[in-house]
Structure formats: C-alpha cells, structure tokens
mmCIF file of C-alpha atoms in Angstrom:
data_model
loop_
_atom_site.group_PDB
_atom_site.id
_atom_site.type_symbol
_atom_site.label_atom_id
_atom_site.label_comp_id
_atom_site.label_asym_id
_atom_site.label_seq_id
_atom_site.Cartn_x
_atom_site.Cartn_y
_atom_site.Cartn_z
ATOM 1 C CA HIS A 1 171.679 -71.567 -8.381
ATOM 2 C CA LYS A 2 170.518 -73.542 -4.585
ATOM 3 C CA THR A 3 169.083 -76.186 -7.366
ATOM 4 C CA VAL A 4 172.299 -77.078 -9.583
ATOM 5 C CA ASP A 5 173.871 -77.812 -5.655
ATOM 6 C CA ASP A 6 172.021 -79.788 -4.748
ATOM 7 C CA THR A 7 171.773 -80.936 -8.009
ATOM 8 C CA VAL A 8 176.015 -81.336 -7.531
ATOM 9 C CA LYS A 9 175.637 -83.282 -3.958
ATOM 10 C CA MET A 10 172.691 -85.919 -5.005
ATOM 11 C CA ALA A 11 175.345 -87.020 -8.203
ATOM 12 C CA HIS A 12 178.498 -87.082 -5.704
ATOM 13 C CA ASP A 13 176.150 -89.355 -2.741
ATOM 14 C CA GLN A 14 175.031 -91.487 -5.476
ATOM 15 C CA ILE A 15 178.462 -92.067 -7.335
ATOM 16 C CA VAL A 16 180.458 -92.269 -2.945
ATOM 17 C CA PHE A 17 176.873 -94.959 -2.986
ATOM 18 C CA LEU A 18 177.835 -97.144 -6.175
ATOM 19 C CA ALA A 19 182.312 -96.928 -5.707
ATOM 20 C CA SER A 20 180.973 -98.275 -1.783
ATOM 21 C CA MET A 21 178.800 -101.157 -3.655
ATOM 22 C CA VAL A 22 181.849 -101.474 -6.373
ATOM 23 C CA ASN A 23 184.466 -101.954 -3.744
ATOM 24 C CA ASP A 24 182.773 -104.710 -1.460
ATOM 25 C CA LEU A 25 181.717 -106.801 -4.235
ATOM 26 C CA SER A 26 185.676 -106.231 -5.391
ATOM 27 C CA THR A 27 186.285 -107.500 -1.672
ATOM 28 C CA LEU A 28 183.445 -110.628 -2.572
ATOM 29 C CA SER A 29 184.165 -111.326 -5.251
ATOM 30 C CA ARG A 30 187.960 -111.560 -4.678
ATOM 31 C CA ALA A 31 187.995 -113.784 -1.330
ATOM 32 C CA GLU A 32 185.055 -116.261 -3.041
ATOM 33 C CA ARG A 33 187.889 -116.532 -5.633
ATOM 34 C CA GLY A 34 190.910 -117.160 -3.092
ATOM 35 C CA VAL A 35 192.879 -114.512 -4.392
ATOM 36 C CA GLY A 36 194.263 -113.553 -0.622
ATOM 37 C CA ASP A 37 193.927 -116.956 0.945
ATOM 38 C CA ASP A 38 197.537 -118.018 1.325
ATOM 39 C CA GLY A 39 198.250 -116.432 3.828
ATOM 40 C CA GLU A 40 202.115 -114.466 4.959
ATOM 41 C CA ASP A 41 204.067 -112.840 7.691
ATOM 42 C CA ILE A 42 202.640 -109.158 8.445
ATOM 43 C CA ASP A 43 203.948 -107.275 11.787
ATOM 44 C CA VAL A 44 201.065 -106.677 13.768
ATOM 45 C CA ASP A 45 202.271 -103.039 14.747
ATOM 46 C CA ALA A 46 203.221 -101.738 11.856
ATOM 47 C CA MET A 47 200.047 -103.243 10.204
ATOM 48 C CA ILE A 48 197.711 -101.229 13.280
ATOM 49 C CA HIS A 49 199.900 -98.020 13.311
ATOM 50 C CA GLU A 50 199.229 -98.116 8.819
ATOM 51 C CA LEU A 51 195.408 -97.979 9.725
ATOM 52 C CA TYR A 52 195.453 -95.541 12.249
ATOM 53 C CA ALA A 53 197.864 -92.891 9.946
ATOM 54 C CA GLU A 54 195.192 -93.782 7.278
ATOM 55 C CA TYR A 55 192.063 -92.869 8.489
ATOM 56 C CA GLU A 56 193.386 -89.872 11.449
ATOM 57 C CA PRO A 57 193.488 -87.323 9.560
ATOM 58 C CA GLU A 58 189.343 -88.344 8.634
ATOM 59 C CA ALA A 59 188.341 -89.030 11.813
ATOM 60 C CA SER A 60 189.985 -84.964 12.277
ATOM 61 C CA LYS A 61 188.218 -84.276 10.377
ATOM 62 C CA ARG A 62 184.588 -85.188 11.885
ATOM 63 C CA GLY A 63 185.904 -83.678 15.715
ATOM 64 C CA LEU A 64 186.624 -87.743 16.517
ATOM 65 C CA ALA A 65 189.367 -89.101 18.504
ATOM 66 C CA LEU A 66 191.405 -92.083 17.024
ATOM 67 C CA ASN A 67 192.405 -93.493 20.300
ATOM 68 C CA LEU A 68 194.839 -96.628 19.518
ATOM 69 C CA HIS A 69 195.413 -99.029 22.201
ATOM 70 C CA MET A 70 198.125 -101.029 21.760
ATOM 71 C CA PRO A 71 199.522 -102.373 25.106
ATOM 72 C CA SER A 72 202.118 -104.237 23.830
ATOM 73 C CA ARG A 73 203.981 -105.456 21.094
ATOM 74 C CA ILE A 74 202.373 -107.654 19.555
ATOM 75 C CA GLY A 75 205.226 -108.969 17.327
ATOM 76 C CA THR A 76 204.022 -111.214 13.456
ATOM 77 C CA ILE A 77 200.692 -113.032 13.396
ATOM 78 C CA HIS A 78 200.375 -116.003 10.237
ATOM 79 C CA THR A 79 197.240 -115.057 8.378
ATOM 80 C CA SER A 80 196.029 -113.201 5.065
ATOM 81 C CA GLN A 81 197.228 -109.570 5.096
ATOM 82 C CA LEU A 82 194.496 -108.375 1.946
ATOM 83 C CA TYR A 83 191.718 -110.518 4.027
ATOM 84 C CA LEU A 84 192.766 -108.858 7.778
ATOM 85 C CA ARG A 85 193.171 -105.896 5.874
ATOM 86 C CA GLU A 86 189.994 -104.808 4.931
ATOM 87 C CA LEU A 87 188.227 -106.686 8.433
ATOM 88 C CA LEU A 88 189.435 -104.057 9.731
ATOM 89 C CA GLN A 89 189.522 -101.553 7.528
ATOM 90 C CA ASN A 90 185.918 -102.007 7.379
ATOM 91 C CA PHE A 91 185.001 -102.012 10.845
ATOM 92 C CA VAL A 92 186.883 -98.435 11.329
ATOM 93 C CA ILE A 93 184.691 -97.576 8.198
ATOM 94 C CA ASN A 94 181.842 -97.682 10.097
ATOM 95 C CA ALA A 95 182.446 -95.623 13.210
ATOM 96 C CA LEU A 96 183.450 -93.295 11.056
ATOM 97 C CA LYS A 97 180.404 -93.467 9.896
ATOM 98 C CA TYR A 98 177.822 -94.034 12.510
ATOM 99 C CA THR A 99 180.024 -91.893 15.131
ATOM 100 C CA HIS A 100 178.991 -87.942 14.990
ATOM 101 C CA LYS A 101 181.188 -87.220 18.212
ATOM 102 C CA GLY A 102 183.372 -88.595 21.064
ATOM 103 C CA SER A 103 186.044 -90.567 19.902
ATOM 104 C CA ILE A 104 186.406 -94.815 18.073
ATOM 105 C CA THR A 105 189.396 -96.044 19.153
ATOM 106 C CA ILE A 106 191.566 -99.463 17.656
ATOM 107 C CA ASP A 107 192.658 -101.645 20.527
ATOM 108 C CA VAL A 108 194.757 -104.814 19.440
ATOM 109 C CA ARG A 109 195.944 -107.901 22.657
ATOM 110 C CA LYS A 110 198.089 -110.515 22.178
ATOM 111 C CA SER A 111 197.699 -113.742 25.324
ATOM 112 C CA ARG A 112 200.156 -115.472 27.053
ATOM 113 C CA THR A 113 198.891 -118.550 25.263
ATOM 114 C CA GLY A 114 199.739 -116.106 21.425
ATOM 115 C CA GLU A 115 195.725 -116.061 20.310
ATOM 116 C CA VAL A 116 195.158 -112.206 19.303
ATOM 117 C CA THR A 117 191.992 -109.771 19.440
ATOM 118 C CA PHE A 118 192.231 -107.231 17.674
ATOM 119 C CA SER A 119 188.422 -104.825 18.853
ATOM 120 C CA ILE A 120 187.197 -101.348 17.172
ATOM 121 C CA SER A 121 184.904 -99.265 19.449
ATOM 122 C CA ASP A 122 183.398 -96.083 19.010
ATOM 123 C CA THR A 123 181.086 -93.760 21.216
ATOM 124 C CA GLY A 124 178.484 -93.558 18.163
ATOM 125 C CA ILE A 125 174.485 -94.457 17.432
ATOM 126 C CA GLY A 126 175.096 -97.461 18.593
ATOM 127 C CA ILE A 127 173.071 -100.818 18.113
ATOM 128 C CA SER A 128 170.098 -102.299 18.715
ATOM 129 C CA LYS A 129 169.928 -105.961 20.175
ATOM 130 C CA SER A 130 167.613 -107.327 17.268
ATOM 131 C CA ASP A 131 169.628 -105.872 14.754
ATOM 132 C CA GLN A 132 172.635 -107.041 15.817
ATOM 133 C CA LYS A 133 171.354 -110.633 15.292
ATOM 134 C CA ARG A 134 170.814 -109.837 11.619
ATOM 135 C CA VAL A 135 174.003 -106.861 10.725
ATOM 136 C CA PHE A 136 176.002 -109.745 9.298
ATOM 137 C CA ASP A 137 173.189 -110.660 6.580
ATOM 138 C CA LYS A 138 173.597 -109.313 2.732
ATOM 139 C CA PHE A 139 172.382 -105.783 2.591
ATOM 140 C CA PHE A 140 170.532 -106.412 5.894
ATOM 141 C CA ARG A 141 171.126 -102.063 7.334
ATOM 142 C CA ALA A 142 169.847 -101.098 10.402
ATOM 143 C CA GLU A 143 165.838 -99.589 11.059
ATOM 144 C CA ASP A 144 167.123 -96.861 12.790
ATOM 145 C CA TYR A 145 166.518 -93.243 11.491
ATOM 146 C CA ARG A 146 169.671 -92.795 12.369
ATOM 147 C CA THR A 147 171.483 -94.948 9.411
ATOM 148 C CA ARG A 148 169.197 -94.025 6.657
ATOM 149 C CA GLU A 149 171.435 -90.619 7.250
ATOM 150 C CA THR A 150 174.636 -92.328 5.847
ATOM 151 C CA ASN A 151 174.462 -94.237 2.155
ATOM 152 C CA GLY A 152 174.958 -97.303 3.460
ATOM 153 C CA THR A 153 174.799 -100.389 0.970
ATOM 154 C CA GLY A 154 174.354 -102.793 3.505
ATOM 155 C CA LEU A 155 177.581 -104.846 2.140
ATOM 156 C CA GLY A 156 180.083 -104.204 4.421
ATOM 157 C CA LEU A 157 180.213 -106.496 7.860
ATOM 158 C CA TYR A 158 178.621 -109.028 5.607
ATOM 159 C CA VAL A 159 181.860 -109.199 3.589
ATOM 160 C CA ALA A 160 183.057 -108.710 7.248
ATOM 161 C CA ALA A 161 182.423 -111.468 7.729
ATOM 162 C CA LYS A 162 182.396 -113.528 4.886
ATOM 163 C CA LEU A 163 186.698 -112.374 5.673
ATOM 164 C CA SER A 164 186.712 -113.697 8.428
ATOM 165 C CA ARG A 165 185.162 -117.234 7.758
ATOM 166 C CA LYS A 166 188.136 -116.916 4.788
ATOM 167 C CA LEU A 167 190.657 -115.899 7.562
ATOM 168 C CA GLY A 168 189.016 -118.711 10.215
ATOM 169 C CA THR A 169 189.360 -115.859 13.735
ATOM 170 C CA GLU A 170 185.452 -115.631 14.801
ATOM 171 C CA ILE A 171 183.345 -111.968 15.559
ATOM 172 C CA ALA A 172 181.661 -109.891 17.512
ATOM 173 C CA VAL A 173 178.733 -107.477 18.073
ATOM 174 C CA LYS A 174 178.949 -105.896 21.564
ATOM 175 C CA SER A 175 176.845 -102.784 21.587
ATOM 176 C CA ARG A 176 173.735 -100.871 23.102
ATOM 177 C CA LEU A 177 171.822 -97.448 21.351
ATOM 178 C CA ASN A 178 173.079 -94.782 21.694
#
C-alpha cells in the first residue's frame, strides 16, 4: 500500500514538473514570436490586486503571510500586460516555492518621475552571492540542497530575464543565504 502511495506521489510530482516546463517553454515561445509585444494601458492597482488574490490562498495554505504594500495609487502604465503579469507571477511563484516560513511581500512604488518599481521579497532560503551571478542563466539551479527539495526546471528566472528585456525594463536580485 505504501509503495502505491509513493508511486502516485512520484508520478504527480513529475506531472507538475513537466507542466511547469511546458508553461515556461510556452512563455518563451510566445515572447520569441512577439505574441505579447503590443503595449496597452494597464491599471497597475487592479492588476496587482488580482495577482494578490490569485496567490494569497496558496500562501495561506503553506502557512505564509502574503503582504501587499502599495503606499499610493499607481494609476496606469503602458506596456505588455501578458509579459508583465508573467514576469511578476514568476517571482511570486519562486517566493512561494523557496519560503518555508514567514512572509512574502509584493511592493509597488511610483517615483516622482513616474517610474514604477515592482519588488517581491520573502523570508525564504536566500541565494548565495556566487549563485546570484548565474540565477538568470538557462537551466541553472542553485547548488543549495534546499533548492533540490522542489522540482524546479531552471527556466523560470531565464524566462523572467527574457521578458524583462522584451519590456525594456531591468530586474535585479538582492539576497543572502537564509
């Protein structure tokens, strides 16, 4: 009986892994074909609240607090909604995957010059200095044994880097182990 449970769990984990890889490859393919290249006016406040509503139940289920920090109304920006949403989802999913206790915070700010900054921070396992240099490489997965506990494809942050280039924006990582 135990063997059947183990086999079913292993099969489930592999299906989740493959689904994640197909999703990442599909996003890359869409970006390379220019599917989401057209910009549109996006209500940032509405989009961020939708993102929060989508991932808060998963955070709760894992015993994590998902916080939203948007000090003022952001208004609209003109960009690809498809790419921006995929990019932000990617970081939230990573935060959920590698945070075992504590919280994840989505922070959105608008500067006086109108530049909008999106930040996803968490109390997760962190990334070593040496791994931070390679974290956006295709198929890269950190050597940290704790990253091996999850079925990552090593494509998520590569996709994020590709989408940020398509958006004409930049992404940065600040982290330390633990």
